[in-house]
Amino acid sequence: TCSAALNAFARVDFVAKIWICPFCYQRNHFPPHYAMISETNLPCELYPQYTTVQYTLQPDPNNPSSAPQLPPVFVFVLDTCMIEEELEFVKSAMKQAIGLLPENALVGFVSFGTQAHVHELGFSDMSKVYVFRGNKEITKEQVLEQLGLGAAGRRPTAGYPKGLQNGFTNTGVNRFLLPASDCEFTLNSLLDELQTDQWPVQAGHRASRCTGVALSVAAGLLGACLPGTGARIVALVGGPCTEGPGTIVSKDLSEPVRSHKDLDKDAAPYFKKAVKFYDSLAKQLVSQGHVLDLFASALD
């Protein structure tokens, strides 16, 4: 009744083939294809170490409008406002992750510091990048327009047949999202050349980090895919957002990041505006059926 899915915290009666929801205590019968379960033959949802289970919904053969099976999509968003050593570690972790993706998985790449850069992986002759200002809020429509994915800018891409490409109708999104097997070499070369953010940082100040714009751009790019394609943004962040929408602290290091006490006293000047921004980003991703994973490492 509460819409929860079977999970490792549910109580199971193997004889009666019933599981009890840990949230609403509703007793639920297992579906017929779970008839073989026993204490020694568990479905993966009941393994305590499997804290996340992802389901692939098969298209309904009786419903002609149900979406075709599309490959999973991963857009990596990498913070370059880090010390050289940290950036090297995160680049090597990213290369490892890309090597482990299914070959048909589509991959995109956004790097950011003072500005956000969308890398056009489909243009392998040289490094081609779309730059977004880090201090300006940007709508999904503006992202698509600037990347040439808006209604006016959609043009068949040279070298690709018209029609379906990787399961997407040819909206030009193939310039930014490529199968892992096709773009692994390009991405690795890109990462090898990627340097820490080159904008000068004043002494006693934090770096300009436009996390909010970078995430908006990644969400906008995924908005050009079919909704509900099983796409996720994997954001690797090395510190607080200090530039543009989503800012949570000023650049002056003498001002610490707000604490819980500051929130209680309403003494966190950036808090309400930032919450409003991240809430709207969350709503956009939910409406698109997409996921944001945020990996953050920062003492600040």
mmCIF file of C-alpha atoms in Angstrom:
data_model
loop_
_atom_site.group_PDB
_atom_site.id
_atom_site.type_symbol
_atom_site.label_atom_id
_atom_site.label_comp_id
_atom_site.label_asym_id
_atom_site.label_seq_id
_atom_site.Cartn_x
_atom_site.Cartn_y
_atom_site.Cartn_z
ATOM 1 C CA THR A 1 0.000 0.000 0.000
ATOM 2 C CA CYS A 2 2.920 2.380 0.595
ATOM 3 C CA SER A 3 4.559 1.632 -2.823
ATOM 4 C CA ALA A 4 7.759 0.273 -1.232
ATOM 5 C CA ALA A 5 9.651 -2.410 -3.161
ATOM 6 C CA LEU A 6 10.898 -5.721 -1.780
ATOM 7 C CA ASN A 7 14.139 -5.107 0.136
ATOM 8 C CA ALA A 8 16.587 -6.681 2.552
ATOM 9 C CA PHE A 9 14.781 -5.178 5.577
ATOM 10 C CA ALA A 10 11.492 -6.961 4.829
ATOM 11 C CA ARG A 11 10.408 -9.906 7.006
ATOM 12 C CA VAL A 12 9.849 -13.018 4.896
ATOM 13 C CA ASP A 13 7.710 -16.111 5.528
ATOM 14 C CA PHE A 14 9.233 -18.682 3.167
ATOM 15 C CA VAL A 15 6.512 -21.279 3.802
ATOM 16 C CA ALA A 16 3.529 -19.027 3.092
ATOM 17 C CA LYS A 17 5.519 -17.120 0.415
ATOM 18 C CA ILE A 18 4.689 -13.776 2.034
ATOM 19 C CA TRP A 19 6.820 -10.711 2.821
ATOM 20 C CA ILE A 20 5.978 -7.974 5.325
ATOM 21 C CA CYS A 21 6.799 -4.371 4.417
ATOM 22 C CA PRO A 22 9.070 -2.713 7.045
ATOM 23 C CA PHE A 23 7.365 0.666 6.404
ATOM 24 C CA CYS A 24 3.625 -0.019 6.489
ATOM 25 C CA TYR A 25 3.582 -3.644 7.843
ATOM 26 C CA GLN A 26 1.396 -4.728 4.910
ATOM 27 C CA ARG A 27 1.591 -8.492 4.158
ATOM 28 C CA ASN A 28 2.336 -9.090 0.475
ATOM 29 C CA HIS A 29 2.290 -12.307 -1.557
ATOM 30 C CA PHE A 30 5.301 -13.028 -3.754
ATOM 31 C CA PRO A 31 4.549 -13.079 -7.508
ATOM 32 C CA PRO A 32 4.428 -16.551 -9.158
ATOM 33 C CA HIS A 33 7.979 -16.310 -10.595
ATOM 34 C CA TYR A 34 9.373 -16.111 -7.019
ATOM 35 C CA ALA A 35 7.889 -19.537 -6.233
ATOM 36 C CA MET A 36 11.364 -21.145 -5.929
ATOM 37 C CA ILE A 37 12.579 -18.899 -3.107
ATOM 38 C CA SER A 38 13.799 -20.395 0.166
ATOM 39 C CA GLU A 39 16.285 -19.493 2.892
ATOM 40 C CA THR A 40 19.066 -20.892 0.709
ATOM 41 C CA ASN A 41 17.719 -19.551 -2.593
ATOM 42 C CA LEU A 42 17.182 -15.803 -2.165
ATOM 43 C CA PRO A 43 16.372 -13.234 -4.855
ATOM 44 C CA CYS A 44 18.970 -10.446 -5.018
ATOM 45 C CA GLU A 45 16.648 -7.923 -3.290
ATOM 46 C CA LEU A 46 16.966 -9.894 -0.044
ATOM 47 C CA TYR A 47 20.778 -9.919 0.152
ATOM 48 C CA PRO A 48 21.668 -7.486 2.981
ATOM 49 C CA GLN A 49 24.797 -6.248 1.130
ATOM 50 C CA TYR A 50 22.754 -5.213 -1.945
ATOM 51 C CA THR A 51 21.591 -1.797 -0.737
ATOM 52 C CA THR A 52 20.612 -0.627 -4.238
ATOM 53 C CA VAL A 53 18.653 -2.643 -6.781
ATOM 54 C CA GLN A 54 17.864 -1.180 -10.194
ATOM 55 C CA TYR A 55 14.986 -2.569 -12.233
ATOM 56 C CA THR A 56 14.770 -2.504 -16.023
ATOM 57 C CA LEU A 57 11.158 -2.211 -17.097
ATOM 58 C CA GLN A 58 10.478 -4.203 -20.251
ATOM 59 C CA PRO A 59 8.465 -2.360 -22.906
ATOM 60 C CA ASP A 60 4.847 -3.452 -23.045
ATOM 61 C CA PRO A 61 4.372 -5.449 -26.299
ATOM 62 C CA ASN A 62 0.642 -4.567 -26.325
ATOM 63 C CA ASN A 63 1.367 -0.849 -26.110
ATOM 64 C CA PRO A 64 2.873 0.426 -29.390
ATOM 65 C CA SER A 65 3.848 3.759 -27.823
ATOM 66 C CA SER A 66 5.987 2.187 -25.062
ATOM 67 C CA ALA A 67 9.633 3.249 -25.327
ATOM 68 C CA PRO A 68 12.133 0.987 -27.080
ATOM 69 C CA GLN A 69 14.914 -0.491 -24.922
ATOM 70 C CA LEU A 70 17.628 2.155 -24.855
ATOM 71 C CA PRO A 71 21.184 1.822 -23.577
ATOM 72 C CA PRO A 72 21.988 3.363 -20.161
ATOM 73 C CA VAL A 73 23.438 6.899 -20.252
ATOM 74 C CA PHE A 74 26.185 8.260 -17.960
ATOM 75 C CA VAL A 75 27.207 11.932 -17.945
ATOM 76 C CA PHE A 76 30.348 12.512 -15.873
ATOM 77 C CA VAL A 77 30.642 15.996 -14.324
ATOM 78 C CA LEU A 78 34.178 16.683 -13.077
ATOM 79 C CA ASP A 79 35.282 19.533 -10.793
ATOM 80 C CA THR A 80 38.702 20.907 -11.838
ATOM 81 C CA CYS A 81 39.119 23.289 -8.840
ATOM 82 C CA MET A 82 41.388 20.855 -7.016
ATOM 83 C CA ILE A 83 45.063 20.516 -6.271
ATOM 84 C CA GLU A 84 46.979 18.660 -8.998
ATOM 85 C CA GLU A 85 47.352 15.490 -6.917
ATOM 86 C CA GLU A 86 43.622 15.183 -6.150
ATOM 87 C CA LEU A 87 42.721 15.810 -9.793
ATOM 88 C CA GLU A 88 45.110 13.024 -10.884
ATOM 89 C CA PHE A 89 43.426 10.589 -8.456
ATOM 90 C CA VAL A 90 39.909 11.488 -9.618
ATOM 91 C CA LYS A 91 40.925 11.279 -13.298
ATOM 92 C CA SER A 92 42.328 7.788 -12.806
ATOM 93 C CA ALA A 93 39.151 6.709 -10.928
ATOM 94 C CA MET A 94 37.050 8.075 -13.804
ATOM 95 C CA LYS A 95 39.082 6.188 -16.427
ATOM 96 C CA GLN A 96 38.586 3.000 -14.412
ATOM 97 C CA ALA A 97 34.816 3.619 -14.188
ATOM 98 C CA ILE A 98 34.514 4.247 -17.947
ATOM 99 C CA GLY A 99 36.426 1.006 -18.623
ATOM 100 C CA LEU A 100 33.848 -0.906 -16.537
ATOM 101 C CA LEU A 101 30.754 0.449 -18.312
ATOM 102 C CA PRO A 102 28.864 -1.770 -20.771
ATOM 103 C CA GLU A 103 30.176 -1.147 -24.297
ATOM 104 C CA ASN A 104 26.828 0.157 -25.539
ATOM 105 C CA ALA A 105 26.371 2.559 -22.577
ATOM 106 C CA LEU A 106 26.327 6.167 -23.781
ATOM 107 C CA VAL A 107 28.838 8.504 -22.137
ATOM 108 C CA GLY A 108 28.982 12.304 -21.915
ATOM 109 C CA PHE A 109 31.497 14.589 -20.198
ATOM 110 C CA VAL A 110 31.231 18.011 -18.531
ATOM 111 C CA SER A 111 34.145 19.620 -16.659
ATOM 112 C CA PHE A 112 33.802 22.771 -14.570
ATOM 113 C CA GLY A 113 35.580 25.347 -12.456
ATOM 114 C CA THR A 114 34.910 29.076 -12.923
ATOM 115 C CA GLN A 115 32.980 28.075 -16.072
ATOM 116 C CA ALA A 116 31.277 24.863 -17.212
ATOM 117 C CA HIS A 117 32.618 23.057 -20.300
ATOM 118 C CA VAL A 118 30.594 20.519 -22.310
ATOM 119 C CA HIS A 119 32.936 18.333 -24.361
ATOM 120 C CA GLU A 120 31.748 17.284 -27.815
ATOM 121 C CA LEU A 121 33.052 13.693 -27.847
ATOM 122 C CA GLY A 122 31.699 13.024 -31.346
ATOM 123 C CA PHE A 123 34.226 15.499 -32.787
ATOM 124 C CA SER A 124 37.428 13.465 -32.408
ATOM 125 C CA ASP A 125 39.669 15.436 -34.832
ATOM 126 C CA MET A 126 40.389 18.003 -32.122
ATOM 127 C CA SER A 127 39.117 19.006 -28.701
ATOM 128 C CA LYS A 128 35.785 20.827 -29.148
ATOM 129 C CA VAL A 129 34.157 22.413 -26.110
ATOM 130 C CA TYR A 130 31.005 24.480 -25.405
ATOM 131 C CA VAL A 131 31.573 26.974 -22.581
ATOM 132 C CA PHE A 132 28.839 28.229 -20.211
ATOM 133 C CA ARG A 133 29.362 31.214 -17.917
ATOM 134 C CA GLY A 134 29.505 30.093 -14.306
ATOM 135 C CA ASN A 135 27.829 33.147 -12.767
ATOM 136 C CA LYS A 136 24.582 33.069 -14.724
ATOM 137 C CA GLU A 137 21.486 30.942 -14.134
ATOM 138 C CA ILE A 138 20.601 28.990 -17.253
ATOM 139 C CA THR A 139 17.344 27.287 -18.258
ATOM 140 C CA LYS A 140 17.030 23.876 -19.889
ATOM 141 C CA GLU A 141 15.883 25.601 -23.109
ATOM 142 C CA GLN A 142 18.971 27.851 -23.147
ATOM 143 C CA VAL A 143 21.246 24.814 -22.642
ATOM 144 C CA LEU A 144 19.665 23.024 -25.602
ATOM 145 C CA GLU A 145 19.796 26.184 -27.742
ATOM 146 C CA GLN A 146 23.501 26.791 -27.047
ATOM 147 C CA LEU A 147 24.427 23.159 -27.709
ATOM 148 C CA GLY A 148 22.496 23.266 -30.992
ATOM 149 C CA LEU A 149 19.931 20.771 -29.670
ATOM 150 C CA GLY A 150 16.999 23.200 -29.615
ATOM 151 C CA ALA A 151 14.208 22.819 -32.195
ATOM 152 C CA ALA A 152 15.873 25.364 -34.500
ATOM 153 C CA GLY A 153 19.374 23.948 -34.162
ATOM 154 C CA ARG A 154 18.566 20.290 -34.759
ATOM 155 C CA ARG A 155 20.315 19.197 -37.899
ATOM 156 C CA PRO A 156 21.356 15.760 -39.155
ATOM 157 C CA THR A 157 24.949 15.102 -38.076
ATOM 158 C CA ALA A 158 27.376 14.318 -40.879
ATOM 159 C CA GLY A 159 28.397 10.680 -40.950
ATOM 160 C CA TYR A 160 25.306 9.386 -39.144
ATOM 161 C CA PRO A 161 22.338 7.972 -41.014
ATOM 162 C CA LYS A 162 19.108 9.859 -40.412
ATOM 163 C CA GLY A 163 16.676 8.230 -37.998
ATOM 164 C CA LEU A 164 17.548 6.084 -35.017
ATOM 165 C CA GLN A 165 21.131 6.203 -33.789
ATOM 166 C CA ASN A 166 21.926 4.421 -30.493
ATOM 167 C CA GLY A 167 18.167 4.325 -29.951
ATOM 168 C CA PHE A 168 17.788 8.123 -30.096
ATOM 169 C CA THR A 169 16.064 9.884 -32.934
ATOM 170 C CA ASN A 170 18.740 12.013 -34.515
ATOM 171 C CA THR A 171 18.464 15.237 -32.507
ATOM 172 C CA GLY A 172 22.208 15.895 -32.564
ATOM 173 C CA VAL A 173 22.569 14.522 -29.029
ATOM 174 C CA ASN A 174 24.921 11.905 -30.544
ATOM 175 C CA ARG A 175 27.583 14.618 -30.716
ATOM 176 C CA PHE A 176 27.759 14.671 -26.921
ATOM 177 C CA LEU A 177 26.697 11.141 -25.900
ATOM 178 C CA LEU A 178 28.661 8.312 -27.489
ATOM 179 C CA PRO A 179 28.865 4.554 -26.825
ATOM 180 C CA ALA A 180 31.647 3.822 -24.305
ATOM 181 C CA SER A 181 33.421 1.571 -26.827
ATOM 182 C CA ASP A 182 33.581 4.444 -29.373
ATOM 183 C CA CYS A 183 34.704 7.253 -27.079
ATOM 184 C CA GLU A 184 36.891 5.566 -24.430
ATOM 185 C CA PHE A 185 40.119 6.526 -26.252
ATOM 186 C CA THR A 186 38.943 10.136 -26.866
ATOM 187 C CA LEU A 187 37.873 10.485 -23.226
ATOM 188 C CA ASN A 188 41.114 9.066 -21.848
ATOM 189 C CA SER A 189 43.130 11.475 -24.032
ATOM 190 C CA LEU A 190 40.897 14.337 -22.887
ATOM 191 C CA LEU A 191 41.434 13.427 -19.235
ATOM 192 C CA ASP A 192 45.216 13.179 -19.760
ATOM 193 C CA GLU A 193 45.237 16.766 -21.075
ATOM 194 C CA LEU A 194 42.779 18.161 -18.517
ATOM 195 C CA GLN A 195 44.409 20.612 -16.086
ATOM 196 C CA THR A 196 43.256 22.164 -12.846
ATOM 197 C CA ASP A 197 41.095 25.282 -13.313
ATOM 198 C CA GLN A 198 43.339 28.015 -14.763
ATOM 199 C CA TRP A 199 41.488 31.042 -13.350
ATOM 200 C CA PRO A 200 43.649 32.845 -10.732
ATOM 201 C CA VAL A 201 42.519 32.538 -7.112
ATOM 202 C CA GLN A 202 43.234 35.475 -4.777
ATOM 203 C CA ALA A 203 45.184 34.709 -1.604
ATOM 204 C CA GLY A 204 42.798 33.951 1.279
ATOM 205 C CA HIS A 205 39.986 33.103 -1.128
ATOM 206 C CA ARG A 206 38.245 29.952 -2.314
ATOM 207 C CA ALA A 207 38.325 28.951 -5.971
ATOM 208 C CA SER A 208 35.380 29.954 -8.193
ATOM 209 C CA ARG A 209 33.398 26.737 -8.471
ATOM 210 C CA CYS A 210 30.172 26.844 -10.528
ATOM 211 C CA THR A 211 28.735 23.465 -9.454
ATOM 212 C CA GLY A 212 25.138 24.659 -9.944
ATOM 213 C CA VAL A 213 25.629 25.689 -13.584
ATOM 214 C CA ALA A 214 27.530 22.465 -14.384
ATOM 215 C CA LEU A 215 24.701 20.322 -12.973
ATOM 216 C CA SER A 216 22.063 22.420 -14.803
ATOM 217 C CA VAL A 217 23.932 21.950 -18.078
ATOM 218 C CA ALA A 218 24.260 18.174 -17.540
ATOM 219 C CA ALA A 219 20.542 17.910 -16.666
ATOM 220 C CA GLY A 220 19.657 19.996 -19.737
ATOM 221 C CA LEU A 221 21.788 17.762 -21.973
ATOM 222 C CA LEU A 222 19.985 14.675 -20.636
ATOM 223 C CA GLY A 223 16.688 16.489 -21.211
ATOM 224 C CA ALA A 224 17.443 16.194 -24.933
ATOM 225 C CA CYS A 225 17.343 12.380 -24.584
ATOM 226 C CA LEU A 226 14.072 10.521 -24.343
ATOM 227 C CA PRO A 227 12.675 10.886 -20.814
ATOM 228 C CA GLY A 228 13.110 7.872 -18.550
ATOM 229 C CA THR A 229 16.067 6.467 -20.493
ATOM 230 C CA GLY A 230 17.856 5.249 -17.375
ATOM 231 C CA ALA A 231 20.344 8.127 -17.497
ATOM 232 C CA ARG A 232 22.463 9.297 -14.604
ATOM 233 C CA ILE A 233 24.741 12.237 -13.901
ATOM 234 C CA VAL A 234 27.862 11.196 -11.975
ATOM 235 C CA ALA A 235 29.201 14.397 -10.351
ATOM 236 C CA LEU A 236 32.685 14.359 -8.780
ATOM 237 C CA VAL A 237 33.001 17.480 -6.620
ATOM 238 C CA GLY A 238 35.999 18.689 -4.597
ATOM 239 C CA GLY A 239 34.566 21.596 -2.611
ATOM 240 C CA PRO A 240 31.631 23.979 -2.060
ATOM 241 C CA CYS A 241 29.847 25.898 -4.818
ATOM 242 C CA THR A 242 31.056 29.538 -4.684
ATOM 243 C CA GLU A 243 29.974 30.874 -8.098
ATOM 244 C CA GLY A 244 26.574 31.469 -9.692
ATOM 245 C CA PRO A 245 23.321 29.619 -8.905
ATOM 246 C CA GLY A 246 23.556 27.096 -6.063
ATOM 247 C CA THR A 247 26.327 29.041 -4.245
ATOM 248 C CA ILE A 248 26.491 28.009 -0.578
ATOM 249 C CA VAL A 249 29.419 30.126 0.699
ATOM 250 C CA SER A 250 31.302 33.268 -0.363
ATOM 251 C CA LYS A 251 34.784 33.111 -1.890
ATOM 252 C CA ASP A 252 36.347 34.753 1.192
ATOM 253 C CA LEU A 253 37.996 32.017 3.294
ATOM 254 C CA SER A 254 37.443 34.048 6.464
ATOM 255 C CA GLU A 255 33.742 33.159 6.104
ATOM 256 C CA PRO A 256 33.194 29.494 7.037
ATOM 257 C CA VAL A 257 30.511 27.299 5.462
ATOM 258 C CA ARG A 258 27.284 27.668 7.482
ATOM 259 C CA SER A 259 26.687 25.280 10.397
ATOM 260 C CA HIS A 260 23.434 23.851 11.769
ATOM 261 C CA LYS A 261 23.433 26.654 14.374
ATOM 262 C CA ASP A 262 23.506 29.250 11.584
ATOM 263 C CA LEU A 263 20.535 27.566 9.920
ATOM 264 C CA ASP A 264 18.594 27.595 13.216
ATOM 265 C CA LYS A 265 19.336 31.309 13.726
ATOM 266 C CA ASP A 266 18.519 32.109 10.087
ATOM 267 C CA ALA A 267 22.087 33.438 9.769
ATOM 268 C CA ALA A 268 22.995 31.541 6.572
ATOM 269 C CA PRO A 269 22.711 34.155 3.804
ATOM 270 C CA TYR A 270 22.997 31.734 0.859
ATOM 271 C CA PHE A 271 20.847 28.927 2.233
ATOM 272 C CA LYS A 272 17.307 29.724 1.049
ATOM 273 C CA LYS A 273 18.340 30.711 -2.471
ATOM 274 C CA ALA A 274 20.528 27.597 -2.834
ATOM 275 C CA VAL A 275 17.776 25.274 -1.572
ATOM 276 C CA LYS A 276 15.342 26.816 -4.047
ATOM 277 C CA PHE A 277 17.821 26.250 -6.887
ATOM 278 C CA TYR A 278 18.646 22.619 -5.991
ATOM 279 C CA ASP A 279 14.938 21.841 -5.426
ATOM 280 C CA SER A 280 14.107 23.041 -8.945
ATOM 281 C CA LEU A 281 17.011 20.986 -10.357
ATOM 282 C CA ALA A 282 15.696 17.918 -8.501
ATOM 283 C CA LYS A 283 12.180 18.495 -9.895
ATOM 284 C CA GLN A 284 13.598 18.748 -13.424
ATOM 285 C CA LEU A 285 15.528 15.461 -13.045
ATOM 286 C CA VAL A 286 12.501 13.683 -11.574
ATOM 287 C CA SER A 287 10.301 14.874 -14.447
ATOM 288 C CA GLN A 288 12.937 13.605 -16.921
ATOM 289 C CA GLY A 289 13.259 10.296 -15.037
ATOM 290 C CA HIS A 290 17.011 10.795 -14.490
ATOM 291 C CA VAL A 291 19.377 10.314 -11.527
ATOM 292 C CA LEU A 292 22.098 12.493 -9.964
ATOM 293 C CA ASP A 293 24.927 10.789 -8.051
ATOM 294 C CA LEU A 294 27.043 13.273 -6.106
ATOM 295 C CA PHE A 295 30.494 12.167 -4.932
ATOM 296 C CA ALA A 296 31.968 14.930 -2.785
ATOM 297 C CA SER A 297 35.266 15.137 -0.962
ATOM 298 C CA ALA A 298 36.112 18.348 0.859
ATOM 299 C CA LEU A 299 37.016 19.439 4.370
ATOM 300 C CA ASP A 300 35.450 22.812 3.522
#
